[in-house]
Short mmCIF file of C-alpha atoms in Angstrom, two decimals:
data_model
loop_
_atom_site.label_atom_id
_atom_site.label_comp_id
_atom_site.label_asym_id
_atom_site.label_seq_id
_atom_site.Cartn_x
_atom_site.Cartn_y
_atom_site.Cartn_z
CA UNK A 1053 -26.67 -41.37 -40.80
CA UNK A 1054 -25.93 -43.68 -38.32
CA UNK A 1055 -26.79 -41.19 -35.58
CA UNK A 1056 -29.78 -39.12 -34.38
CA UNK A 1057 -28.61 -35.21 -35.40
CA UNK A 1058 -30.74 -32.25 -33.92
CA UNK A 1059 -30.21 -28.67 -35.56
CA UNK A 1060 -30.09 -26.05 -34.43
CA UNK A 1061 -28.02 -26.64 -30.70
CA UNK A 1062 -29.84 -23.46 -29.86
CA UNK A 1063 -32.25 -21.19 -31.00
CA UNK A 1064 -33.40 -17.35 -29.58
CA UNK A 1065 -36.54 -15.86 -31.02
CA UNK A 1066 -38.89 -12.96 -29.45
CA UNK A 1067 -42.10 -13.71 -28.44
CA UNK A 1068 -44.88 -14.28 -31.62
CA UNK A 1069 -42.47 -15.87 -33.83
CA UNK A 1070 -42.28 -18.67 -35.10
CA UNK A 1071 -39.87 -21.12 -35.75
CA UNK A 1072 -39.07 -24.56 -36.54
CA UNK A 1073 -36.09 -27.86 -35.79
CA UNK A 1074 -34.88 -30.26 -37.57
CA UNK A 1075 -34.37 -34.09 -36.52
CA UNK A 1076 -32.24 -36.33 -38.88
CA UNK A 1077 -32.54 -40.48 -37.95
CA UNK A 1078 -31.52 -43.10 -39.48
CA UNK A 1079 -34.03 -44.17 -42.36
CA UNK A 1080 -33.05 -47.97 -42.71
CA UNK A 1081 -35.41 -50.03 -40.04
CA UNK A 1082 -37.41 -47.13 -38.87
CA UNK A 1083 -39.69 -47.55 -36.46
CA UNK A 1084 -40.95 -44.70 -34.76
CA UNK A 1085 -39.90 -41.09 -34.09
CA UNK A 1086 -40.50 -39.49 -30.73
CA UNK A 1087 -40.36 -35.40 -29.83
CA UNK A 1088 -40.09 -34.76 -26.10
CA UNK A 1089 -40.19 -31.51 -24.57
CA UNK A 1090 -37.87 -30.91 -21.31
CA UNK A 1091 -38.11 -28.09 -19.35
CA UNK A 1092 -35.09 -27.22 -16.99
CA UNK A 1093 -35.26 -29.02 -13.19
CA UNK A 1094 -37.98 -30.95 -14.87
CA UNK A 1095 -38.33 -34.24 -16.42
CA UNK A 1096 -38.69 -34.99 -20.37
CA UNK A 1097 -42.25 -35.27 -21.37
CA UNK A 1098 -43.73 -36.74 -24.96
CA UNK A 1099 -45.15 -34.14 -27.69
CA UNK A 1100 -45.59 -36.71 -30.10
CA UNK A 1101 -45.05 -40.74 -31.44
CA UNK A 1102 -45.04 -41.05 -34.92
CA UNK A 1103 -44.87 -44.27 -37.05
CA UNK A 1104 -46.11 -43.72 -40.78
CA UNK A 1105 -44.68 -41.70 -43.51
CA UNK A 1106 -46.47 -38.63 -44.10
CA UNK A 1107 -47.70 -38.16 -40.42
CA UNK A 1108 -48.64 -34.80 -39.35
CA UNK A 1109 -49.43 -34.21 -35.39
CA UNK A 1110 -50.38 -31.35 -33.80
CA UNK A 1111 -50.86 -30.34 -30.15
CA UNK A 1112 -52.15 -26.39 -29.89
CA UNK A 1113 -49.65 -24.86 -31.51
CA UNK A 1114 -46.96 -26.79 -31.63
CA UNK A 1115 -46.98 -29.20 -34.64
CA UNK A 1116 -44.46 -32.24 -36.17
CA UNK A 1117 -44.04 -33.82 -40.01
CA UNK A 1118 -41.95 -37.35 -40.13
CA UNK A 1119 -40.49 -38.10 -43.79
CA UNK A 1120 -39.01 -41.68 -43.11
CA UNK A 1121 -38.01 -42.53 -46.43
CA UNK A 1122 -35.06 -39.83 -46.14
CA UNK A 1123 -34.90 -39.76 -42.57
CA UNK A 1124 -35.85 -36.32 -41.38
CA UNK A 1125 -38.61 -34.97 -39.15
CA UNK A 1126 -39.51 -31.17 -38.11
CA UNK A 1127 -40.80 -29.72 -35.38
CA UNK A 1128 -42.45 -26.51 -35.86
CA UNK A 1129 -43.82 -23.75 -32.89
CA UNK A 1130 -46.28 -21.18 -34.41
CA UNK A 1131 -46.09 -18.01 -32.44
CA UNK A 1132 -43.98 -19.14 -29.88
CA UNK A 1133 -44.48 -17.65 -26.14
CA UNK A 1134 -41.57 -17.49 -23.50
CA UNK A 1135 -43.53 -21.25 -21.80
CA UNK A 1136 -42.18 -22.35 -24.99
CA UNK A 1137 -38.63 -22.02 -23.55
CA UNK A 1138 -37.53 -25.34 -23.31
CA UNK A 1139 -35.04 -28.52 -24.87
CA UNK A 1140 -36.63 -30.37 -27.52
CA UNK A 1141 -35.41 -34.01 -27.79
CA UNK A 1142 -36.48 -36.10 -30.85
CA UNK A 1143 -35.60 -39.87 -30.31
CA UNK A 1144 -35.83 -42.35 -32.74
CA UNK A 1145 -36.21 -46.14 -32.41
CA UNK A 1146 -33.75 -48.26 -33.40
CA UNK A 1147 -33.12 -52.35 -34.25
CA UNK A 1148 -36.66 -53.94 -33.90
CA UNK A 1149 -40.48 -52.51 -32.91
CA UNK A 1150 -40.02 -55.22 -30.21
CA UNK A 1151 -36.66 -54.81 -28.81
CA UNK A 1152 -35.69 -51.48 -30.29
CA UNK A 1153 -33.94 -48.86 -28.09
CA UNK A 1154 -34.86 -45.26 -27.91
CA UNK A 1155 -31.82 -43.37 -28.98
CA UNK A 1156 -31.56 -39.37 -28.68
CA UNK A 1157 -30.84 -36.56 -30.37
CA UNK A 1158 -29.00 -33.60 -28.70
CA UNK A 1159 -31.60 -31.49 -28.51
CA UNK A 1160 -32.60 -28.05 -29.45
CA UNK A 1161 -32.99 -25.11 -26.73
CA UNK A 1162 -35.07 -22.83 -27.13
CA UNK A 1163 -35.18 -19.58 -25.65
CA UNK A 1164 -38.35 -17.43 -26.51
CA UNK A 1165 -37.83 -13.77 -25.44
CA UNK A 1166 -40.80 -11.63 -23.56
CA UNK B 855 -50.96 -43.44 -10.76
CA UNK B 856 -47.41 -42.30 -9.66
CA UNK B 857 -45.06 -41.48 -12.09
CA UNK B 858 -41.54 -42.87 -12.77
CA UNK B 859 -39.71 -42.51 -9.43
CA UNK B 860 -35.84 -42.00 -9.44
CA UNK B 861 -33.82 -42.46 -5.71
CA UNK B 862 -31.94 -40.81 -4.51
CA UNK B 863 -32.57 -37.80 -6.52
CA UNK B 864 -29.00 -36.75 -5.24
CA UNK B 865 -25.95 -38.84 -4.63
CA UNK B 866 -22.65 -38.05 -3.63
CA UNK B 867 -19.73 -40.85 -3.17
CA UNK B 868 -16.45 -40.80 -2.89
CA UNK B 869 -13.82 -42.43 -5.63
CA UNK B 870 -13.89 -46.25 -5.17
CA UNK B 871 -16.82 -46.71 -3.65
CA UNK B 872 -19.96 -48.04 -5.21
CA UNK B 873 -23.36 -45.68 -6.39
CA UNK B 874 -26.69 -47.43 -6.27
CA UNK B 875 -28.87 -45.71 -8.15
CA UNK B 876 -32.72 -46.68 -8.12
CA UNK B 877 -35.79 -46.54 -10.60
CA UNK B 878 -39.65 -47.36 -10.16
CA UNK B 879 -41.63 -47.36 -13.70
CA UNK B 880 -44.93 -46.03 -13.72
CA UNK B 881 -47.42 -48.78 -12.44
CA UNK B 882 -47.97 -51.37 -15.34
CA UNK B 883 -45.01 -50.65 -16.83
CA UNK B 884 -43.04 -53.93 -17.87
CA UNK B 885 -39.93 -51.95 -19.81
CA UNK B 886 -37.00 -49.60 -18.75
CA UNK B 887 -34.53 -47.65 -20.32
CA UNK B 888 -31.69 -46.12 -18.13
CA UNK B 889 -29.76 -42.76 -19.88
CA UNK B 890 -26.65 -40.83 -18.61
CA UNK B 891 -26.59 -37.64 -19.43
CA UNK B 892 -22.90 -35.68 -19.17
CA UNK B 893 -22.20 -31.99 -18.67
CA UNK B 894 -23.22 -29.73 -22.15
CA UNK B 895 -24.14 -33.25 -23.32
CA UNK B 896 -27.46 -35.10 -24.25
CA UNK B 897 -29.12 -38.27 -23.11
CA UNK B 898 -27.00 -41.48 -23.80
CA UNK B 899 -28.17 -44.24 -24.08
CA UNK B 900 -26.98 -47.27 -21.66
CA UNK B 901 -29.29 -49.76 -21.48
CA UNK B 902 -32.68 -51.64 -21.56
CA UNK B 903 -34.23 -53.84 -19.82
CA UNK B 904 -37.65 -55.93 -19.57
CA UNK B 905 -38.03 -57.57 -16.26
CA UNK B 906 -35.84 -60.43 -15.43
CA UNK B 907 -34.22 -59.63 -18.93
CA UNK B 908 -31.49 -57.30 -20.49
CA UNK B 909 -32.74 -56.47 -24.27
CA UNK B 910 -30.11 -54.44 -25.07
CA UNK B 911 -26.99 -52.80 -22.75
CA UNK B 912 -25.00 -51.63 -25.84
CA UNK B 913 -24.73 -48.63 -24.27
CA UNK B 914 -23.26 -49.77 -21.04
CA UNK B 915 -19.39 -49.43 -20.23
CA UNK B 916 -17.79 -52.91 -20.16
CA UNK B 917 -16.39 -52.67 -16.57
CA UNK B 918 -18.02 -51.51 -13.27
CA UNK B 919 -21.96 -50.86 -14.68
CA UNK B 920 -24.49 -53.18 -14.08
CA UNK B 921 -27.98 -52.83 -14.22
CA UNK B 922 -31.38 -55.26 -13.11
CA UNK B 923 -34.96 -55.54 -13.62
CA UNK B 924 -35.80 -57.65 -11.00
CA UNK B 925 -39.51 -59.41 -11.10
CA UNK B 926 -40.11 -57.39 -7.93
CA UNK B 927 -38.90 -54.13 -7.41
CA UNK B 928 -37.49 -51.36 -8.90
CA UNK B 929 -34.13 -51.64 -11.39
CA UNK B 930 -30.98 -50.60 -9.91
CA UNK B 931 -28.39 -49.23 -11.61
CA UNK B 932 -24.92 -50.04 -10.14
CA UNK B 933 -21.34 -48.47 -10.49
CA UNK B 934 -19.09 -50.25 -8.82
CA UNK B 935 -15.50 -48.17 -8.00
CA UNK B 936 -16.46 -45.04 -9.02
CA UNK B 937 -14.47 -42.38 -10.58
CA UNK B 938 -14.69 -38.58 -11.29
CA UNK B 939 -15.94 -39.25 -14.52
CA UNK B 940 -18.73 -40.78 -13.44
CA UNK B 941 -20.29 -37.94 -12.18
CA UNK B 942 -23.37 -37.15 -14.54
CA UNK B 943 -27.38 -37.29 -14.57
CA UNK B 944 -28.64 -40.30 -14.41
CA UNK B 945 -32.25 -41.00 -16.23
CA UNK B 946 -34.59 -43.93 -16.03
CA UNK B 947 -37.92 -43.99 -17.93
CA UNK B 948 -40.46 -46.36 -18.81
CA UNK B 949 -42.97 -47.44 -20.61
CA UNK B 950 -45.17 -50.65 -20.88
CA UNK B 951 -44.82 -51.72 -24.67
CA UNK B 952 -47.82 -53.65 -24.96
CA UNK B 953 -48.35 -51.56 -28.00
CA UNK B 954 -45.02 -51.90 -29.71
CA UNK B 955 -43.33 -49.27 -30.92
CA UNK B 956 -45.90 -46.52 -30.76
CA UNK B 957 -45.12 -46.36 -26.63
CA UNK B 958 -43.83 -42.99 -25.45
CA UNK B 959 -41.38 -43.34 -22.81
CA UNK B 960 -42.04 -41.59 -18.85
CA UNK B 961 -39.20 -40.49 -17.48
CA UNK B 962 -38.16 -39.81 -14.02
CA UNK B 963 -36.03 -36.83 -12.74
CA UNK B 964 -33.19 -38.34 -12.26
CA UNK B 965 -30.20 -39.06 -9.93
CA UNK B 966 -27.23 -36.67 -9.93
CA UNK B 967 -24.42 -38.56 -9.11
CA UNK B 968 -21.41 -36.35 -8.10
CA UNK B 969 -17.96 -38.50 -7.40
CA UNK B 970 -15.63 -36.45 -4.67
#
């Protein structure tokens, strides 16, 4: 993979359920992962920053797993509420933990139904 | 501490002339990434910069964009001769990398260039 893939484009749940995304990155000189949440007319904020294989984060109820050996990471929403709706980026760094560029996925929108 | 400030947060500019777009990191912040973002499309990557230094502007088209870091003030993007296809969201954030690569990046809201 030479690019950062998000999947779904789009997801629509009803409120309480919950779901999960999937970021695919390029394994070969990983160096960190990034989720950002962006809310429309707003600006991207950061979720999480993850570096080791194995990590686990969590913040309230949303949660992420990084597997950098095969390049994947997943962001999961347990009992998702409609302030959930939102575009989740993941971002990946590329070329060097000095002079690496952040490079983006697509994103995933969410839409969480009342 | 004020966040990452983007001017003008609208622009409008006729074909052929030249868009200025500006970008103040968050206070301490020594590192800036500028994005374009296209209609239905997500954020591109164009280029990086440290002050006084370009790290990496792979993602920069090879005519008309230019970009600075300057040792004082903000970074300025520039599009010289614009065209219609230059009209996009424009996205600067920042971060201070003194901790390598566990930095999150701070974005700003962004300038939304529109070419008439």
């Amino acid at each position: 993979i030479l690019n950062v893939e998000q999947s779904p484009q789009s997801l629509h749940v009803q409120e309480g359920d919950s779901t999960n995304f999937t970021c695919s990155f390029p394994s070969s000189n990983f160096y960190a992962l990034h989720w950002y949440r962006w809310e429309t007319a707003k600006s991207p904020e950061a979720l999480f920053v993850m570096t080791l294989n194995g990590d686990e984060k969590k913040k309230g109820r949303i949660s992420a797993t990084l597997n950098t050996k095969e390049g994947y990471s997943y962001l999961y929403i347990k009992g998702s509420q409609p302030e959930d709706s939102a575009t989740y980026l993941c971002a990946s760094r590329i070329g060097s933990s000095n002079t690496g560029k952040l490079i983006f996925g697509q994103g995933t929108t969410l839409q969480v139904k009342p | 501490n004020a966040g990452v400030m983007q001017n003008p947060r609208h622009l409008v500019r006729r074909r052929g002339q030249e868009a200025r777009l500006r970008c103040s990191p968050m206070k301490g912040h020594s590192h800036v990434y500028w994005y374009r973002q296209l209609p239905e499309e997500g954020l591109k990557f164009m280029v990086y910069l440290q002050k006084e230094n370009i790290i990496d502007e792979s993602g920069m088209p090879k005519e008309r964009f230019s970009a600075e870091f300057p040792k004082e003030g903000p970074s300025i993007l520039r599009i010289q001769q614009v065209v219609r296809g230059d009209s996009a969201a424009y996205f600067c954030a920042s971060s201070p990398r003194d901790r390598g690569e566990n930095t999150e990046a701070f974005f700003g809201q962004g300038t939304r260039l529109t070419v008439v």
